[in-house]
Amino acid sequence: MMTKTLASEWLEWQIRRSRQKPFRRPFVGSRGYLHFDEPISLLDKTEIRNLIKNLDNERQLSKWPFFPFIRESRGQRKFKMPNEETDGPPIPLKTPARVNQKKYPHIKTRRLMAAAHRDSCLYSYYGFGLEKKYEAKLEQNKISENVLAYRSALGKNNVEFARDAFNHIIKSNGITCLLFDISGFFDAISHKKLVSSVKEIAPEYTKGWRNHVLNSLTKYRYINEDDIYKLLRSHKKKYIVSIPGGKSKKICKLEDYKKIIETTKNVRTNKSGVGIPQGSSVSGLLANVYLFNFDKDLVQMISGMKNGYYRRYSDDILIVCPTSEASKIYESCKEMLKENGLKIKPTKTEAFTYHNGQLTNTINSIEPTLENRPRDMQYLGLHWDGTRIILRPGTVVKRYRPSNPRRFQYWKYAIMAMEKIGQKAIRKQNVRIRRTVKRKIERK
């Protein structure tokens, strides 16, 4: 009987994943974007055989020629009606990267990196093996329930994670909830510490072809999306070309890429020693691996406390502890993050005390530079005022805008949240905000 290779296991996982909602795409590792290569169809048996053959060939993987990442800047309007006297006239949602954030604070710009389709397959394959090692380490150190993001093994979504956290707080009394974000998480990850963390989890994943993959994610190359089309137009070359014999497309022909794009100065290399591309299929896992020791130390610190509770969802951290210990834990977190080259984002830092059914904002007692704000507790897209749980208004507005192609699917998400949490307030909230969006925010 033939031994099943890791590449074969990974392909079976990809096939199962492609048949699940909301994916259901007949491509391996594809997210539906255009790149310099075409996606690999699961229906093309020849392509699949060649892919598995390449993934099983360590010598070939050690020389894998990675395409540069394509950097895309996405403008996202916040839940705020701009004041034309102070903010200037409203500007469209699709905003250039150069938008002045101070002048237009209601526009949030995110920079995402898209890997080539075949590169994405290799990153996914690398992550498939590393994730098994990481999950084993979490179980070994008994911190599996504390790390939430980028883990399919948990089988839960953000609504269920938030519900579990709120239920824990409700059962407690005389506690403080600390919520804060890590500032620029992916862009601040130290390459040296990342390699050290990966080596601690799985030493073999920093050697041979795996080290070649890791280097492509630390010293990554990238090009801005706008620059690609400017270069192709300046050379009068056709872009967004169809693949012969198939329905898929790619940005340009391979010979045009090699002659025009690959040799240009527009392709930049990250030589800063920090940062990994946000958007690759393995970036989330590497971010979790990077904070493995941070998670382990924080769980040890909090586990002995009465009603102690710690959860981290990517860069969002929630800590529940006795009020008397809150300031000490907050300062310890800042120091531990500083050792990893990270820092807390002050504008996203919150502290609430929960006593006898009353939720009170007490951030000023934890961070004197911040003022107590009369707002509800926000966690993973949900609002909680101590009694009622609703969806974050900004999330609802973003989903319902006519510019969002998936706006009609969001009602199902709202119903799911209502069923998981068991509160009809979510249904009423969605009806009210959907009417507001239709009348005001998306007016022509």
Short mmCIF file of C-alpha atoms in Angstrom, two decimals:
data_model
loop_
_atom_site.label_atom_id
_atom_site.label_comp_id
_atom_site.label_asym_id
_atom_site.label_seq_id
_atom_site.Cartn_x
_atom_site.Cartn_y
_atom_site.Cartn_z
CA MET A 1 0.00 0.00 0.00
CA MET A 2 1.32 3.43 -1.01
CA THR A 3 2.15 5.86 1.79
CA LYS A 4 0.15 9.07 1.55
CA THR A 5 2.45 12.08 1.30
CA LEU A 6 1.87 15.40 3.05
CA ALA A 7 1.21 16.98 -0.36
CA SER A 8 -1.59 14.47 -1.04
CA GLU A 9 -3.13 15.17 2.38
CA TRP A 10 -2.96 18.88 1.68
CA LEU A 11 -4.70 18.43 -1.71
CA GLU A 12 -7.51 16.39 -0.14
CA TRP A 13 -7.97 19.18 2.42
CA GLN A 14 -8.11 21.76 -0.39
CA ILE A 15 -10.76 19.74 -2.23
CA ARG A 16 -12.91 19.44 0.91
CA ARG A 17 -12.50 23.16 1.55
CA SER A 18 -13.45 24.09 -2.03
CA ARG A 19 -16.80 22.35 -1.58
CA GLN A 20 -17.69 24.19 1.61
CA LYS A 21 -19.50 27.48 1.97
CA PRO A 22 -18.63 30.26 1.38
CA PHE A 23 -15.77 29.01 -0.86
CA ARG A 24 -17.14 26.52 -3.41
CA ARG A 25 -14.53 27.44 -6.00
CA PRO A 26 -13.08 24.84 -8.40
CA PHE A 27 -9.55 26.24 -7.97
CA VAL A 28 -6.69 25.35 -5.64
CA GLY A 29 -5.74 28.19 -3.32
CA SER A 30 -7.67 30.78 -5.36
CA ARG A 31 -9.48 33.75 -3.88
CA GLY A 32 -10.79 35.03 -7.18
CA TYR A 33 -8.22 37.78 -7.87
CA LEU A 34 -6.07 38.40 -10.94
CA HIS A 35 -2.32 37.81 -10.78
CA PHE A 36 0.66 37.14 -13.03
CA ASP A 37 -0.26 33.44 -13.26
CA GLU A 38 -3.52 31.59 -13.69
CA PRO A 39 -5.25 29.59 -10.92
CA ILE A 40 -4.95 25.79 -10.93
CA SER A 41 -8.29 24.13 -11.61
CA LEU A 42 -9.29 21.13 -9.52
CA LEU A 43 -10.90 19.75 -12.68
CA ASP A 44 -7.59 19.71 -14.56
CA LYS A 45 -6.06 16.37 -13.52
CA THR A 46 -2.81 17.01 -15.41
CA GLU A 47 -2.21 20.31 -13.59
CA ILE A 48 -3.02 18.68 -10.25
CA ARG A 49 -0.58 15.81 -10.88
CA ASN A 50 2.16 18.29 -11.82
CA LEU A 51 1.45 20.39 -8.72
CA ILE A 52 1.69 17.39 -6.36
CA LYS A 53 4.84 16.24 -8.16
CA ASN A 54 6.44 19.65 -7.61
CA LEU A 55 5.39 19.81 -3.94
CA ASP A 56 6.92 16.37 -3.31
CA ASN A 57 10.20 17.44 -4.95
CA GLU A 58 12.27 19.21 -2.28
CA ARG A 59 15.00 20.13 -4.74
CA GLN A 60 12.47 21.90 -6.96
CA LEU A 61 10.90 23.69 -3.98
CA SER A 62 14.31 25.01 -2.91
CA LYS A 63 14.51 26.89 -6.23
CA TRP A 64 10.88 27.98 -6.42
CA PRO A 65 10.69 31.28 -8.39
CA PHE A 66 8.24 33.45 -6.44
CA PHE A 67 6.32 36.21 -8.19
CA PRO A 68 6.19 39.54 -6.33
CA PHE A 69 3.14 40.21 -4.17
CA ILE A 70 0.62 42.68 -5.56
CA ARG A 71 -0.15 45.40 -3.04
CA GLU A 72 -3.67 46.77 -3.13
CA SER A 73 -4.93 49.71 -1.09
CA ARG A 74 -8.59 49.51 -0.08
CA GLY A 75 -10.52 52.47 1.25
CA GLN A 76 -13.23 51.68 3.80
CA ARG A 77 -15.60 54.35 4.98
CA LYS A 78 -16.29 54.31 8.70
CA PHE A 79 -19.73 54.54 10.27
CA LYS A 80 -19.78 58.35 10.33
CA MET A 81 -21.49 61.00 8.27
CA PRO A 82 -18.68 63.42 7.29
CA ASN A 83 -19.05 67.08 8.16
CA GLU A 84 -18.48 68.94 4.89
CA GLU A 85 -17.28 72.07 6.73
CA THR A 86 -14.49 70.26 8.63
CA ASP A 87 -13.84 67.05 6.68
CA GLY A 88 -14.36 68.40 3.18
CA PRO A 89 -16.81 67.01 0.62
CA PRO A 90 -17.61 63.28 0.71
CA ILE A 91 -15.22 61.15 -1.32
CA PRO A 92 -15.94 57.73 -2.87
CA LEU A 93 -15.34 54.44 -1.07
CA LYS A 94 -12.67 53.32 -3.54
CA THR A 95 -10.01 55.67 -2.27
CA PRO A 96 -6.39 55.97 -3.46
CA ALA A 97 -3.62 55.04 -1.04
CA ARG A 98 -2.53 58.67 -0.84
CA VAL A 99 -5.72 59.80 0.91
CA ASN A 100 -5.03 62.18 3.79
CA GLN A 101 -6.21 60.30 6.90
CA LYS A 102 -6.17 63.50 9.01
CA LYS A 103 -8.29 65.41 6.53
CA TYR A 104 -10.63 62.46 5.88
CA PRO A 105 -10.75 60.54 9.19
CA HIS A 106 -13.89 58.67 8.09
CA ILE A 107 -11.83 56.81 5.48
CA LYS A 108 -9.70 53.89 6.68
CA THR A 109 -7.11 52.62 4.19
CA ARG A 110 -5.93 49.01 4.37
CA ARG A 111 -2.98 47.67 2.39
CA LEU A 112 -3.32 44.02 1.45
CA MET A 113 -0.86 41.77 -0.36
CA ALA A 114 -1.96 39.16 -2.90
CA ALA A 115 0.36 36.23 -3.69
CA ALA A 116 0.47 34.56 -7.12
CA HIS A 117 -1.83 31.54 -7.35
CA ARG A 118 0.92 28.91 -7.49
CA ASP A 119 2.86 30.71 -4.77
CA SER A 120 -0.30 30.71 -2.69
CA CYS A 121 -0.49 26.93 -3.09
CA LEU A 122 3.06 26.57 -1.78
CA TYR A 123 2.37 28.91 1.15
CA SER A 124 -0.76 26.93 1.97
CA TYR A 125 1.20 23.66 1.79
CA TYR A 126 3.91 25.10 4.07
CA GLY A 127 1.26 26.28 6.53
CA PHE A 128 -0.60 22.95 6.40
CA GLY A 129 2.39 21.14 7.87
CA LEU A 130 3.40 23.92 10.28
CA GLU A 131 -0.14 24.21 11.64
CA LYS A 132 -0.07 20.56 12.77
CA LYS A 133 3.10 21.26 14.77
CA TYR A 134 1.64 24.48 16.19
CA GLU A 135 -1.63 22.82 17.25
CA ALA A 136 0.35 20.08 19.02
CA LYS A 137 2.33 22.75 20.93
CA LEU A 138 -0.86 24.52 21.97
CA GLU A 139 -2.32 21.26 23.32
CA GLN A 140 0.95 20.42 25.06
CA ASN A 141 0.98 23.79 26.86
CA LYS A 142 -2.81 23.76 27.48
CA ILE A 143 -3.45 27.08 25.73
CA SER A 144 -5.49 25.82 22.78
CA GLU A 145 -8.67 27.64 23.86
CA ASN A 146 -6.88 30.98 24.31
CA VAL A 147 -5.80 31.61 20.69
CA LEU A 148 -8.82 32.09 18.44
CA ALA A 149 -7.91 33.48 15.01
CA TYR A 150 -6.70 31.60 11.92
CA ARG A 151 -7.49 28.18 13.40
CA SER A 152 -9.93 25.91 11.60
CA ALA A 153 -9.57 23.28 14.36
CA LEU A 154 -11.80 25.28 16.74
CA GLY A 155 -14.85 25.12 14.47
CA LYS A 156 -16.33 28.41 15.77
CA ASN A 157 -16.84 31.92 14.44
CA ASN A 158 -16.41 35.38 15.97
CA VAL A 159 -20.02 35.52 17.21
CA GLU A 160 -19.54 32.34 19.25
CA PHE A 161 -16.19 33.54 20.61
CA ALA A 162 -17.75 36.85 21.71
CA ARG A 163 -20.77 35.06 23.23
CA ASP A 164 -18.50 32.79 25.30
CA ALA A 165 -16.55 35.83 26.55
CA PHE A 166 -19.68 37.76 27.54
CA ASN A 167 -21.11 34.70 29.30
CA HIS A 168 -17.91 34.37 31.34
CA ILE A 169 -18.09 38.04 32.35
CA ILE A 170 -21.76 37.75 33.32
CA LYS A 171 -20.98 34.80 35.62
CA SER A 172 -18.21 36.80 37.30
CA ASN A 173 -18.47 39.75 39.67
CA GLY A 174 -16.08 42.48 40.75
CA ILE A 175 -13.88 42.04 37.70
CA THR A 176 -12.22 44.28 35.11
CA CYS A 177 -12.19 43.62 31.37
CA LEU A 178 -9.16 44.87 29.45
CA LEU A 179 -9.46 45.16 25.67
CA PHE A 180 -6.68 46.42 23.43
CA ASP A 181 -5.23 46.11 19.94
CA ILE A 182 -1.65 45.57 18.87
CA SER A 183 -0.61 48.53 16.74
CA GLY A 184 0.35 47.59 13.16
CA PHE A 185 0.71 43.92 14.11
CA PHE A 186 1.74 42.32 10.79
CA ASP A 187 3.97 45.25 9.79
CA ALA A 188 5.84 45.17 13.13
CA ILE A 189 6.73 41.45 13.30
CA SER A 190 10.50 41.08 13.73
CA HIS A 191 12.02 38.67 11.21
CA LYS A 192 14.70 37.51 13.63
CA LYS A 193 12.18 36.74 16.37
CA LEU A 194 9.80 35.12 13.88
CA VAL A 195 12.45 32.67 12.69
CA SER A 196 13.29 31.94 16.33
CA SER A 197 9.61 31.26 17.12
CA VAL A 198 9.15 28.98 14.12
CA LYS A 199 12.33 27.13 15.11
CA GLU A 200 10.91 26.60 18.61
CA ILE A 201 7.66 25.17 17.22
CA ALA A 202 9.20 23.07 14.43
CA PRO A 203 12.98 23.33 13.80
CA GLU A 204 12.71 21.62 10.39
CA TYR A 205 10.56 24.50 9.11
CA THR A 206 13.57 26.84 9.11
CA LYS A 207 15.74 24.55 6.97
CA GLY A 208 15.99 23.58 3.30
CA TRP A 209 13.09 24.51 1.02
CA ARG A 210 10.98 25.58 4.00
CA ASN A 211 13.57 28.25 4.83
CA HIS A 212 13.31 29.42 1.20
CA VAL A 213 9.54 29.83 1.67
CA LEU A 214 10.00 31.66 4.99
CA ASN A 215 12.53 34.04 3.43
CA SER A 216 10.04 34.88 0.66
CA LEU A 217 7.61 36.01 3.37
CA THR A 218 10.09 38.12 5.35
CA LYS A 219 12.20 39.60 2.52
CA TYR A 220 9.16 39.67 0.31
CA ARG A 221 8.97 41.50 -3.01
CA TYR A 222 5.92 43.53 -3.97
CA ILE A 223 4.57 45.94 -6.56
CA ASN A 224 1.63 48.34 -6.29
CA GLU A 225 -1.39 47.30 -8.33
CA ASP A 226 -1.68 50.70 -10.05
CA ASP A 227 1.96 50.58 -11.17
CA ILE A 228 1.40 47.28 -13.02
CA TYR A 229 -1.24 48.69 -15.35
CA LYS A 230 0.65 51.96 -15.85
CA LEU A 231 3.72 50.02 -17.01
CA LEU A 232 1.74 47.79 -19.35
CA ARG A 233 -0.12 50.77 -20.85
CA SER A 234 3.11 52.73 -21.32
CA HIS A 235 4.52 49.80 -23.35
CA LYS A 236 1.20 49.39 -25.23
CA LYS A 237 0.81 45.83 -24.01
CA LYS A 238 -2.47 44.02 -23.52
CA TYR A 239 -3.47 43.29 -19.94
CA ILE A 240 -6.05 40.98 -18.34
CA VAL A 241 -5.54 38.22 -20.89
CA SER A 242 -7.58 35.02 -21.18
CA ILE A 243 -5.92 31.62 -20.79
CA PRO A 244 -6.14 29.48 -23.96
CA GLY A 245 -8.57 26.60 -23.51
CA GLY A 246 -9.89 27.81 -20.18
CA LYS A 247 -12.22 30.30 -18.53
CA SER A 248 -9.64 31.83 -16.18
CA LYS A 249 -7.62 35.01 -16.76
CA LYS A 250 -4.36 36.59 -15.63
CA ILE A 251 -2.92 40.09 -15.66
CA CYS A 252 -0.52 39.73 -18.59
CA LYS A 253 1.53 37.29 -20.63
CA LEU A 254 4.57 35.75 -18.97
CA GLU A 255 6.98 37.27 -21.51
CA ASP A 256 5.52 40.74 -20.87
CA TYR A 257 5.96 40.24 -17.13
CA LYS A 258 9.64 39.26 -17.54
CA LYS A 259 10.50 42.10 -19.94
CA ILE A 260 8.45 44.96 -18.48
CA ILE A 261 7.58 44.32 -14.83
CA GLU A 262 10.17 42.01 -13.27
CA THR A 263 13.12 44.23 -14.16
CA THR A 264 11.52 47.54 -13.17
CA LYS A 265 12.30 49.56 -10.05
CA ASN A 266 8.61 49.43 -9.18
CA VAL A 267 9.19 45.93 -7.78
CA ARG A 268 10.41 46.63 -4.25
CA THR A 269 11.96 44.32 -1.64
CA ASN A 270 11.28 44.51 2.08
CA LYS A 271 14.72 44.99 3.65
CA SER A 272 13.56 46.59 6.90
CA GLY A 273 13.93 43.45 9.02
CA VAL A 274 10.29 43.68 10.15
CA GLY A 275 6.88 42.93 8.67
CA ILE A 276 5.21 40.10 6.78
CA PRO A 277 2.64 40.50 3.98
CA GLN A 278 -0.92 40.67 5.26
CA GLY A 279 -3.08 38.60 2.94
CA SER A 280 -1.04 35.47 2.21
CA SER A 281 -2.51 32.09 3.15
CA VAL A 282 0.11 31.53 5.88
CA SER A 283 0.52 35.03 7.36
CA GLY A 284 -2.11 34.48 10.06
CA LEU A 285 -0.48 31.26 11.22
CA LEU A 286 2.97 32.89 11.35
CA ALA A 287 1.49 35.75 13.41
CA ASN A 288 0.14 33.19 15.90
CA VAL A 289 3.47 31.37 16.02
CA TYR A 290 5.23 34.70 16.63
CA LEU A 291 3.19 35.28 19.82
CA PHE A 292 3.32 31.69 21.07
CA ASN A 293 5.49 32.52 24.11
CA PHE A 294 3.51 35.70 24.79
CA ASP A 295 0.27 33.66 24.90
CA LYS A 296 1.85 30.98 27.07
CA ASP A 297 3.27 33.45 29.61
CA LEU A 298 0.06 35.47 29.82
CA VAL A 299 -2.08 32.36 30.40
CA GLN A 300 0.26 31.31 33.22
CA MET A 301 -0.04 34.77 34.77
CA ILE A 302 -3.85 34.88 34.64
CA SER A 303 -4.81 31.22 35.18
CA GLY A 304 -4.26 31.38 38.97
CA MET A 305 -6.52 34.42 39.43
CA LYS A 306 -10.18 34.24 40.36
CA ASN A 307 -12.34 34.52 37.20
CA GLY A 308 -9.15 34.95 35.14
CA TYR A 309 -9.80 34.82 31.40
CA TYR A 310 -7.54 35.49 28.39
CA ARG A 311 -8.37 35.39 24.67
CA ARG A 312 -6.44 36.68 21.65
CA TYR A 313 -8.02 37.01 18.21
CA SER A 314 -5.13 38.02 15.94
CA ASP A 315 -4.23 41.51 17.28
CA ASP A 316 -7.35 41.87 19.47
CA ILE A 317 -6.68 40.95 23.11
CA LEU A 318 -9.25 40.43 25.86
CA ILE A 319 -8.28 39.91 29.51
CA VAL A 320 -10.70 39.44 32.43
CA CYS A 321 -9.14 39.69 35.88
CA PRO A 322 -9.84 40.94 39.42
CA THR A 323 -10.05 44.74 39.51
CA SER A 324 -7.18 44.93 42.01
CA GLU A 325 -4.83 43.23 39.50
CA ALA A 326 -5.92 45.08 36.34
CA SER A 327 -3.25 47.83 36.31
CA LYS A 328 -0.47 45.36 37.04
CA ILE A 329 -1.54 43.01 34.23
CA TYR A 330 -1.93 45.89 31.78
CA GLU A 331 1.62 47.12 32.44
CA SER A 332 2.96 43.55 32.21
CA CYS A 333 1.28 43.13 28.80
CA LYS A 334 2.88 46.33 27.54
CA GLU A 335 6.32 45.13 28.64
CA MET A 336 5.85 41.66 27.15
CA LEU A 337 4.72 43.11 23.83
CA LYS A 338 7.64 45.54 23.86
CA GLU A 339 10.03 42.58 24.16
CA ASN A 340 8.50 41.30 20.91
CA GLY A 341 8.87 44.65 19.16
CA LEU A 342 5.14 45.41 19.47
CA LYS A 343 3.06 48.03 21.25
CA ILE A 344 -0.53 48.66 22.25
CA LYS A 345 -2.69 51.03 20.20
CA PRO A 346 -3.94 53.68 22.71
CA THR A 347 -7.02 54.68 20.70
CA LYS A 348 -8.31 51.09 20.75
CA THR A 349 -7.62 50.49 24.45
CA GLU A 350 -10.65 50.00 26.71
CA ALA A 351 -11.26 48.94 30.33
CA PHE A 352 -14.59 48.08 31.91
CA THR A 353 -15.55 47.00 35.41
CA TYR A 354 -18.48 44.64 35.88
CA HIS A 355 -20.03 44.68 39.34
CA ASN A 356 -23.53 43.63 40.40
CA GLY A 357 -24.77 43.62 36.80
CA GLN A 358 -23.40 47.10 35.99
CA LEU A 359 -20.83 47.66 33.21
CA THR A 360 -18.74 50.83 33.68
CA ASN A 361 -15.96 52.28 31.53
CA THR A 362 -12.89 52.78 33.75
CA ILE A 363 -10.04 53.19 31.26
CA ASN A 364 -8.74 56.28 33.09
CA SER A 365 -7.84 54.17 36.15
CA ILE A 366 -5.73 51.88 33.96
CA GLU A 367 -4.30 54.39 31.49
CA PRO A 368 -4.34 57.93 33.00
CA THR A 369 -3.68 59.54 29.60
CA LEU A 370 -7.09 58.34 28.35
CA GLU A 371 -10.51 59.61 29.40
CA ASN A 372 -13.44 57.40 30.41
CA ARG A 373 -15.74 57.11 27.40
CA PRO A 374 -19.47 56.46 27.77
CA ARG A 375 -19.62 53.59 25.31
CA ASP A 376 -20.54 49.92 25.28
CA MET A 377 -18.02 47.12 25.36
CA GLN A 378 -16.98 46.12 21.82
CA TYR A 379 -15.55 42.71 21.10
CA LEU A 380 -15.22 40.83 17.77
CA GLY A 381 -17.93 42.80 16.00
CA LEU A 382 -20.45 42.81 18.88
CA HIS A 383 -21.58 45.49 21.35
CA TRP A 384 -22.57 44.70 24.94
CA ASP A 385 -23.90 47.22 27.47
CA GLY A 386 -24.12 44.78 30.38
CA THR A 387 -27.55 43.45 29.45
CA ARG A 388 -28.11 43.66 25.68
CA ILE A 389 -25.90 42.31 22.89
CA ILE A 390 -26.10 43.77 19.36
CA LEU A 391 -23.92 43.75 16.25
CA ARG A 392 -21.41 46.56 15.82
CA PRO A 393 -23.24 49.29 13.82
CA GLY A 394 -20.23 49.94 11.58
CA THR A 395 -20.18 46.28 10.52
CA VAL A 396 -23.89 46.32 9.68
CA VAL A 397 -23.58 49.54 7.66
CA LYS A 398 -20.59 48.25 5.70
CA ARG A 399 -22.44 45.06 4.81
CA TYR A 400 -25.63 46.78 3.72
CA ARG A 401 -24.10 49.40 1.44
CA PRO A 402 -25.08 48.93 -2.23
CA SER A 403 -21.34 48.96 -3.07
CA ASN A 404 -20.96 45.65 -1.20
CA PRO A 405 -21.76 42.75 -3.60
CA ARG A 406 -22.52 40.43 -0.66
CA ARG A 407 -25.01 42.72 1.06
CA PHE A 408 -27.91 40.33 0.42
CA GLN A 409 -26.06 37.49 2.21
CA TYR A 410 -25.59 39.54 5.37
CA TRP A 411 -29.15 39.07 6.58
CA LYS A 412 -28.36 35.35 7.01
CA TYR A 413 -25.34 36.32 9.13
CA ALA A 414 -27.55 38.53 11.31
CA ILE A 415 -30.07 35.70 11.78
CA MET A 416 -27.22 33.32 12.70
CA ALA A 417 -25.94 35.83 15.28
CA MET A 418 -29.44 36.21 16.72
CA GLU A 419 -29.79 32.41 17.03
CA LYS A 420 -26.35 31.95 18.61
CA ILE A 421 -26.80 34.76 21.11
CA GLY A 422 -30.56 34.44 21.57
CA GLN A 423 -31.46 38.15 21.48
CA LYS A 424 -34.08 39.69 19.21
CA ALA A 425 -32.40 43.10 19.56
CA ILE A 426 -30.09 42.12 16.69
CA ARG A 427 -33.01 41.68 14.28
CA LYS A 428 -34.48 45.08 15.22
CA GLN A 429 -31.06 46.70 14.91
CA ASN A 430 -30.55 45.35 11.39
CA VAL A 431 -33.93 46.58 10.19
CA ARG A 432 -33.31 50.05 11.64
CA ILE A 433 -29.77 50.48 10.28
CA ARG A 434 -30.65 49.07 6.88
CA ARG A 435 -33.29 51.81 6.52
CA THR A 436 -30.78 54.45 7.68
CA VAL A 437 -28.21 53.33 5.13
CA LYS A 438 -30.75 53.41 2.34
CA ARG A 439 -31.96 56.92 3.18
CA LYS A 440 -28.79 58.75 4.24
CA ILE A 441 -25.39 57.12 3.85
CA GLU A 442 -25.76 55.85 0.29
CA ARG A 443 -27.74 58.82 -1.04
CA LYS A 444 -26.80 59.95 -4.51
#
